[in-house]
XYZ file of C-alpha atoms in Angstrom:
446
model
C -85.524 -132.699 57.400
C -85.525 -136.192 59.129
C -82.712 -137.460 60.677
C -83.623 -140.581 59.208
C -83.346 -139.222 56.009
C -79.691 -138.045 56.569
C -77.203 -140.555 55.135
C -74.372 -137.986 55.387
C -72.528 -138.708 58.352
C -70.285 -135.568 58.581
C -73.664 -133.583 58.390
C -75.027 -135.559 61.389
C -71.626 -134.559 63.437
C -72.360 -131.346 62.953
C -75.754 -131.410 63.696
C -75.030 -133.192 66.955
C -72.255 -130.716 67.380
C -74.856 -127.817 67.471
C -77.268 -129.455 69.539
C -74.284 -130.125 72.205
C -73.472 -126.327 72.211
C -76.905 -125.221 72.582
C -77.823 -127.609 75.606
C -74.315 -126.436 76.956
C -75.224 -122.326 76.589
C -78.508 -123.139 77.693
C -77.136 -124.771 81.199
C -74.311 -122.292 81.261
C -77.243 -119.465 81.304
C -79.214 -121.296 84.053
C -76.200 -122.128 86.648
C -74.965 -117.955 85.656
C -78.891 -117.167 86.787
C -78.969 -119.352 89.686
C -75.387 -118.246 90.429
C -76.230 -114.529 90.402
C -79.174 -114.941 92.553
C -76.926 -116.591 95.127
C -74.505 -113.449 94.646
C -77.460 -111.471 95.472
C -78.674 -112.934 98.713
C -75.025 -112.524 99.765
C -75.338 -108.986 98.920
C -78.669 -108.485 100.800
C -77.149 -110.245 103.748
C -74.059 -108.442 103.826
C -75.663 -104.744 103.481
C -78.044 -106.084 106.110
C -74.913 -106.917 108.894
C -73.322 -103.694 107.463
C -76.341 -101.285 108.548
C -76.971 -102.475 111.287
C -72.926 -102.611 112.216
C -73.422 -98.843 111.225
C -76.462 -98.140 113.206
C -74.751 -99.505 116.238
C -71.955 -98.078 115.900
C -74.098 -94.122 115.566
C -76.099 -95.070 118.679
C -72.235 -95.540 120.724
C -71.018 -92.332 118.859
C -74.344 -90.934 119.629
C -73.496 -91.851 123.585
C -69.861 -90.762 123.185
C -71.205 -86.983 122.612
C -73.310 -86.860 125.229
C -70.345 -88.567 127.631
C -68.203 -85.974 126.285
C -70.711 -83.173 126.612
C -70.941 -84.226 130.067
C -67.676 -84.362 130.839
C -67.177 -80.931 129.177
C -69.273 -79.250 131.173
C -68.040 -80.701 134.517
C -64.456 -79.516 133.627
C -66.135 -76.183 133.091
C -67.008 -76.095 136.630
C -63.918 -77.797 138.137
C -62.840 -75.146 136.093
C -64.944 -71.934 137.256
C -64.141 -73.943 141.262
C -60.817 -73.867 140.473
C -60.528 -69.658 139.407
C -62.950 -69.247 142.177
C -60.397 -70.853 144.649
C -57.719 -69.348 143.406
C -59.043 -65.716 144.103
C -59.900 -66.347 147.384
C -56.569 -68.137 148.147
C -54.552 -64.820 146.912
C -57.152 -63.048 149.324
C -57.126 -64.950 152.069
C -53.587 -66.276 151.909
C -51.776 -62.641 150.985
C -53.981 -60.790 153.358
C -52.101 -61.444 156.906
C -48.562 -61.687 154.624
C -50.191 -58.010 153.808
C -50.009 -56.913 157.800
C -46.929 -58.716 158.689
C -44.872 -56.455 155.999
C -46.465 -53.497 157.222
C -46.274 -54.282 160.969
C -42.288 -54.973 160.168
C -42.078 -51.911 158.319
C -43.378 -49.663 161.255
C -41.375 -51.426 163.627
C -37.974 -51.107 161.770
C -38.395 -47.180 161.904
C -38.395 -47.211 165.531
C -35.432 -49.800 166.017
C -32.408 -47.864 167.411
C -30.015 -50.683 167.848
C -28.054 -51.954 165.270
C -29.005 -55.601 166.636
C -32.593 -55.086 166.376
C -32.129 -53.148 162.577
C -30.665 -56.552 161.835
C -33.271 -58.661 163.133
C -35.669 -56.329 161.340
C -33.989 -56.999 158.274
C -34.091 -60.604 158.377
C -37.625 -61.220 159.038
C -38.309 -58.514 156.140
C -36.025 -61.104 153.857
C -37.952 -63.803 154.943
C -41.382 -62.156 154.266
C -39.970 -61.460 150.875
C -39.015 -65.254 150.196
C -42.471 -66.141 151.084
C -44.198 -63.674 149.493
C -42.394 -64.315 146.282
C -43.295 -68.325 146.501
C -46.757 -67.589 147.305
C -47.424 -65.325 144.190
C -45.352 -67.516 142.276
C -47.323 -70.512 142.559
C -50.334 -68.840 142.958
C -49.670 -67.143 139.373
C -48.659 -70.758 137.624
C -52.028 -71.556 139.003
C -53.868 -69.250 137.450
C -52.194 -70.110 134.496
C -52.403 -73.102 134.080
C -55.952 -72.776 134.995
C -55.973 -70.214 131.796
C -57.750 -67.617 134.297
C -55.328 -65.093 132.814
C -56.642 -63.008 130.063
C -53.605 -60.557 128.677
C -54.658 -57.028 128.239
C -52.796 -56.371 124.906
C -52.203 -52.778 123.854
C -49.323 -51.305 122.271
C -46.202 -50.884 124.899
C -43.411 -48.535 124.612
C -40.440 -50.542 124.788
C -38.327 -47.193 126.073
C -40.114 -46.995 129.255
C -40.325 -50.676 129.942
C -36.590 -50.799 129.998
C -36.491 -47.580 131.945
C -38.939 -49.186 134.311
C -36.202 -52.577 134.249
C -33.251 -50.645 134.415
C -34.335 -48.649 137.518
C -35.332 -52.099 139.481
C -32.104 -54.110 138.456
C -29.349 -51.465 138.395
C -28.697 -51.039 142.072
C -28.484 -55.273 142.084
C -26.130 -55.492 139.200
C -23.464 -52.889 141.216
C -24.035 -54.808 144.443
C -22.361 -57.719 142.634
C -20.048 -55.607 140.518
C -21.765 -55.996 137.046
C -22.158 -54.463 134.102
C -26.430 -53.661 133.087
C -26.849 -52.047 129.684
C -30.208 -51.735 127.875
C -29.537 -49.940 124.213
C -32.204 -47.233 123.214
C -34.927 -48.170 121.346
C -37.773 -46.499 119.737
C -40.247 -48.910 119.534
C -43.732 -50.003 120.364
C -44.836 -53.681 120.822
C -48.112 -55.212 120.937
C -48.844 -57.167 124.278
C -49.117 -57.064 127.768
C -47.094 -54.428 129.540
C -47.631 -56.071 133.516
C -47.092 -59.873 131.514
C -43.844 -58.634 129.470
C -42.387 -56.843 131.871
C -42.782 -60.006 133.957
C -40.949 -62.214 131.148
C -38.087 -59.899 131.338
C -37.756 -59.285 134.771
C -37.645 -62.971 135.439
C -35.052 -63.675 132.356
C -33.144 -60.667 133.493
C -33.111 -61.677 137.182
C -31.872 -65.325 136.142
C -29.020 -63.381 134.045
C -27.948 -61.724 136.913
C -28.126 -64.298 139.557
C -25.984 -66.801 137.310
C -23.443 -64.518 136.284
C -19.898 -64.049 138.493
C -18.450 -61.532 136.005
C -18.794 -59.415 132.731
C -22.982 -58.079 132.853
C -25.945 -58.413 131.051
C -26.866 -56.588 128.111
C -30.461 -56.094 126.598
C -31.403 -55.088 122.911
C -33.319 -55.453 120.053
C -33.550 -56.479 116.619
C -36.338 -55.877 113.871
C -37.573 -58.933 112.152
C -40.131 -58.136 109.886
C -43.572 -57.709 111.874
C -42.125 -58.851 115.092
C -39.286 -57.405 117.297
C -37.015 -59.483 119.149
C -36.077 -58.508 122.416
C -32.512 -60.178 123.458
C -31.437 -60.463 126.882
C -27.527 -61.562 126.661
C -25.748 -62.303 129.826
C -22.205 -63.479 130.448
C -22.876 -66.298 133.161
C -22.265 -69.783 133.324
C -24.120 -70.882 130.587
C -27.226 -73.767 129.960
C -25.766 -77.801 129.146
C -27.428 -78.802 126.519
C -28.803 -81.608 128.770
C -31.116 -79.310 130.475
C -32.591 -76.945 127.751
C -35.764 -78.267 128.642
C -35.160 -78.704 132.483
C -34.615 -75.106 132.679
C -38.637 -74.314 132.747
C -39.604 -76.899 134.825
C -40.654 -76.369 137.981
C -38.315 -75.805 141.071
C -35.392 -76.516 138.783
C -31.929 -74.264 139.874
C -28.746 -74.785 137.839
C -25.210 -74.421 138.998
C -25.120 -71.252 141.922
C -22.100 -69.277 141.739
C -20.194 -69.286 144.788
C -21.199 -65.350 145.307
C -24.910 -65.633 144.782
C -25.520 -63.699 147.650
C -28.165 -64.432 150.132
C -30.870 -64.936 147.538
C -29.091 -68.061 146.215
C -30.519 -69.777 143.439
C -33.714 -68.240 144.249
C -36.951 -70.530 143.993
C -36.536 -72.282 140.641
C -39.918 -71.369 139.080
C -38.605 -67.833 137.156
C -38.588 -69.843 133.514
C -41.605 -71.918 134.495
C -43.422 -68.644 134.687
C -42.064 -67.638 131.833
C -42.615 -70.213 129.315
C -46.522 -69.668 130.715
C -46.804 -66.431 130.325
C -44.816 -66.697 126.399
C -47.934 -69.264 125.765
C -50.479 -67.019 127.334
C -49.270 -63.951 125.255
C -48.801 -65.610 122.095
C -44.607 -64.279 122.514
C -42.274 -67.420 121.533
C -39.336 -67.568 123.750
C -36.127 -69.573 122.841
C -32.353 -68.850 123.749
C -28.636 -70.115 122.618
C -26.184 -70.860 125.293
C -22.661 -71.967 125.522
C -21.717 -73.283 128.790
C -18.995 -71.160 130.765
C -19.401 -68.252 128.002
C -22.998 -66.808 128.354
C -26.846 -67.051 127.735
C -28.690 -65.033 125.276
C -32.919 -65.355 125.492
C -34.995 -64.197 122.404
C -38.706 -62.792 123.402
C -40.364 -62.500 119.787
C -42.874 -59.319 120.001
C -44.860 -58.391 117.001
C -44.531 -54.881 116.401
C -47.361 -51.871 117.784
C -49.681 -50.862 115.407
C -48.848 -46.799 115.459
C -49.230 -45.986 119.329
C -47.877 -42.717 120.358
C -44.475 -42.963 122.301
C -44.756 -40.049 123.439
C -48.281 -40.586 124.849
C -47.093 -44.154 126.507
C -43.950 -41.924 127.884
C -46.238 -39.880 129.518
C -48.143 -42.653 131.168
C -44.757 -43.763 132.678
C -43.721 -40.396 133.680
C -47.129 -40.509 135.813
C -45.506 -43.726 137.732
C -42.648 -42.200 138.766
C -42.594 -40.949 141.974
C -42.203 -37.165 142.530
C -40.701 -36.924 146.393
C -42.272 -37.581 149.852
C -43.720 -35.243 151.629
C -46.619 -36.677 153.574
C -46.503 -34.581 156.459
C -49.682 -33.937 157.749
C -51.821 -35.660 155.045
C -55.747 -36.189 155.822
C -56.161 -40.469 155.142
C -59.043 -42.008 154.956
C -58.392 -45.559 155.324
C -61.068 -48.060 154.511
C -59.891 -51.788 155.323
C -61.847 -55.212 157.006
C -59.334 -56.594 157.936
C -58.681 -55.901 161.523
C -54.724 -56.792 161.440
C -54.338 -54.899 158.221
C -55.879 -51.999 159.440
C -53.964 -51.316 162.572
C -50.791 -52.132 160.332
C -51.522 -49.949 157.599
C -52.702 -46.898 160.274
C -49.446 -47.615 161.968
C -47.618 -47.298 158.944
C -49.576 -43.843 157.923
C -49.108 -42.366 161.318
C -45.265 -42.960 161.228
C -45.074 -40.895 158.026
C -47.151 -38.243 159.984
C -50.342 -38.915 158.263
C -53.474 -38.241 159.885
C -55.808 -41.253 159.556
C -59.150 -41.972 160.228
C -60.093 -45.976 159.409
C -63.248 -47.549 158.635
C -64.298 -50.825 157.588
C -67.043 -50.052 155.528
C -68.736 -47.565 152.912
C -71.190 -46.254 155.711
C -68.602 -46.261 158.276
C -66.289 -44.427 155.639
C -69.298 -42.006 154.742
C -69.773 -41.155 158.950
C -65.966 -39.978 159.106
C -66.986 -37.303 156.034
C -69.657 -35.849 158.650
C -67.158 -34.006 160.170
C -66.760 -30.498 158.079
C -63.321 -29.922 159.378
C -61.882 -32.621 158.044
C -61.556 -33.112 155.023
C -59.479 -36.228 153.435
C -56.820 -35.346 150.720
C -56.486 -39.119 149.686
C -58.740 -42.272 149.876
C -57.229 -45.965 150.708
C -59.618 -48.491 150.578
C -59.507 -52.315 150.168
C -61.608 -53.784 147.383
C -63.412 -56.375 149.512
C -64.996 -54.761 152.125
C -67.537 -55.741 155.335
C -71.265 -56.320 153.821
C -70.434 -57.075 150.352
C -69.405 -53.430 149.903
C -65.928 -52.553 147.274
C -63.565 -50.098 147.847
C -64.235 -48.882 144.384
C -67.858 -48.137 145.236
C -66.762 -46.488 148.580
C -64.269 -44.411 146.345
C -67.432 -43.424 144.106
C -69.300 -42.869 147.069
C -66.717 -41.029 148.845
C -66.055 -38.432 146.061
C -69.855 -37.539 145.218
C -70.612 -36.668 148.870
C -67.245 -34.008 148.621
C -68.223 -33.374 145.297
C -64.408 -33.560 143.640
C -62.458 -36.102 142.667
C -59.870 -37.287 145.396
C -56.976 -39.077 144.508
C -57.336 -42.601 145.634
C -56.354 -45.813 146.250
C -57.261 -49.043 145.926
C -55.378 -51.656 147.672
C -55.916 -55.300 147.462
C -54.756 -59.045 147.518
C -57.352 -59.697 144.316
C -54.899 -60.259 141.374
C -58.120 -60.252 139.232
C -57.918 -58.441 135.978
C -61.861 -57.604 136.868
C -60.898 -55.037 139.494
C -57.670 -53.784 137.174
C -60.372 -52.480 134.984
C -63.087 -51.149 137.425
C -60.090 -49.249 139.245
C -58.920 -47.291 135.705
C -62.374 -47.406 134.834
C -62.656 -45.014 137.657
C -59.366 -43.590 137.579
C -58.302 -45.030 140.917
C -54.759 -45.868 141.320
C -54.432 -49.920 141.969
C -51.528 -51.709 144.629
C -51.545 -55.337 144.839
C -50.942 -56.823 148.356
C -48.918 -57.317 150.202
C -47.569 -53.722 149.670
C -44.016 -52.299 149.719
C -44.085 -49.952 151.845
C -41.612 -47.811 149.976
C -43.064 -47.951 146.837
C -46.583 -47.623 148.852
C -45.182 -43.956 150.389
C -43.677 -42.861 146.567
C -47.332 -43.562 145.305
C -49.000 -41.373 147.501
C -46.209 -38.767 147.348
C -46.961 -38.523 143.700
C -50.598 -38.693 144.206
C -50.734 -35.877 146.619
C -48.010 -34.111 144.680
């Protein structure tokens, strides 16, 4: 119909009305249109900045791996230069520590004056405080360097405190204490050379820090793990230096009657705590200051061992007497110093020796039929590349039998451990004890 035609005005407002609303959704659909395009561009422009944030940031994450690959491998072979050094420095370094001792040892048996004894004894002391520092540091080297892989087995606890008790007894009633270890029958899984090193340490602190009263050492069963407890009744750890107590070169309070060892070098926990990590063994320990120490070593327990086998084992490492008188040696060392030392040594226990430096030179002194050599020394590193343990091999094919030997040698590597029982070669570490050198062979040739 005509608007013309309309004469009702309330009709006409509504009509008008209508129109106005439809013009009004019509422009309110255009600017929502226009208005979501604009949302789109946005969009576009914003995933655009995003990827290509993204893709940058991939190529610099991208760089960072090959960086760190690259720095990876060069810590690998700081690394590898680092265990490399190391076993040449407890070579090279131990090696003339190795003939002093020796050379001291042979000239304190022929000292008749109580003057020169004393003198003897004080440049053996002296020896001992360097050879301790040098295998001490040497041995937080290694690891720290994590160069030293634990050889876990099960481990009679028994013998390992028969083994302690024999070592620390005789220092314990020099300075008038008291050294108990309660029986136990019990096997452990670890390290018998790295725990026996934890305890000795602990156990040497005990008694170097206590005036009066002793040191007691037991056990307790918790669960899978036993824990070892070395209580002592010394002066006691301040709270203040829980944590000072591993570091490095740290002493606490020395009791006026220390003895000549003193504090000793103040690296016996810092070994500790490294070996505990190395092991897997958490170490911890109370204290009350003036009343006592007691350290926990947390071992978890063997998995069926025999005790009885292990006791055997330990009954081989006892010595069995002396007795060397007129023993056939065949001594195969390098080193020039060490092997005038070490004959020097032999011959004062009335061994007959003949030295070479080499697995030929070794395999010439066999041409003689007459003599024939009940016991083989040899160092692992020989002249020409050669190792004692090959020389050893070599050695007992030509005689056709299997002579006890020995191999001796400033090579704390676990690598030769294993190639000497391998081969069932006895194994010293330099520089030798002479004393515990002479009980070897006695139960050797025994």
């Amino acid at each position: 119909m005509p608007l013309r035609n309309i004469n009702d005005l309330e009709k006409l407002k509504k009509i008008n009305a209508a129109l106005v609303s439809r013009v009004e959704r019509s422009m309110d659909q255009q600017g929502n249109a226009f208005s979501l395009f604009q949302t789109a561009i946005s969009l576009e422009n914003r995933v655009r900045t995003r990827t290509e944030e993204l893709h940058s940031t991939l190529r610099r994450l991208e760089q960072s791996n090959i960086d760190l690959s690259a720095a990876k491998e060069n810590a690998e072979l700081a690394n590898l230069s680092k265990t490399r050094f190391l076993a040449a420095a407890s070579h090279d370094v131990l090696q003339p520590l190795n003939a002093a001792h020796l050379s001291v040892s042979a000239l304190a048996e022929v000292q008749t004056s109580d003057e020169g004894k004393k003198l003897v004894r004080q440049v053996e002391r002296s020896l001992e405080t360097m050879e301790d520092l040098l295998r001490t540091l040497l041995d937080i080297s290694k690891l720290d360097a994590g160069v030293v892989q634990p050889d876990i087995g099960d481990v009679s606890l028994e013998m390992l405190f028969s083994s302690l008790r024999s070592d620390f007894l005789p220092v314990a009633e020099l300075k008038g204490l008291t050294l108990k270890f309660r029986p136990v029958n019990a096997v452990v899984r670890s390290d018998r050379t790295l725990l026996r090193r934890i305890l000795q340490n602990i156990l040497s602190n005990a008694l170097r820090y206590t005036r009066s009263g002793g040191v007691l050492v037991g056990t307790r069963h918790r669960g899978d793990t036993i824990r070892i407890d070395v209580a002592d009744t010394g002066c006691g750890i301040p709270d203040d230096q829980r944590e000072a107590v591993f570091e490095e070169f740290h002493r606490g309070t020395i009791p006026t009657d220390a003895g000549p060892a003193g504090g000793g070098l103040g690296l016996g926990l810092a070994i500790v705590r490294r070996i505990a990590a190395a092991l897997g063994h958490p170490v911890t320990f109370s204290s009350k200051v003036g009343h006592g120490t007691i350290f926990h070593i947390d071992v978890p327990v063997g998995i069926g061992a025999s005790v009885d086998a292990i006791a055997g084992t330990a009954d081989m490492e006892r010595p069995r007497g002396y007795g060397l008188f007129g023993t056939k040696v065949l001594l195969v060392e390098n080193d020039v110093e060490v092997l005038q030392a070490m004959t020097s040594l032999l011959e004062r226990w009335q061994c007959l020796v003949r030295p070479a430096t080499s697995t030929d030179a070794a395999l010439e002194m066999l041409g003689d039929t007459d003599w024939v050599p009940d016991i083989v020394i040899a160092d692992q590193h020989l002249d020409g590349g050669d190792l004692g343990t090959t020389t050893i091999a070599e050695v007992r094919d030509y005689l056709s039998r299997a002579v006890p030997a020995l191999i001796v040698t400033a090579d704390g590597s676990e690598t030769v451990a294993k190639a000497a029982r391998a081969a069932g070669i006895e194994l010293m570490r330099k520089p030798l004890k002479p004393a515990q050198l002479r009980a070897l062979l006695a139960h050797l040739l025994a």
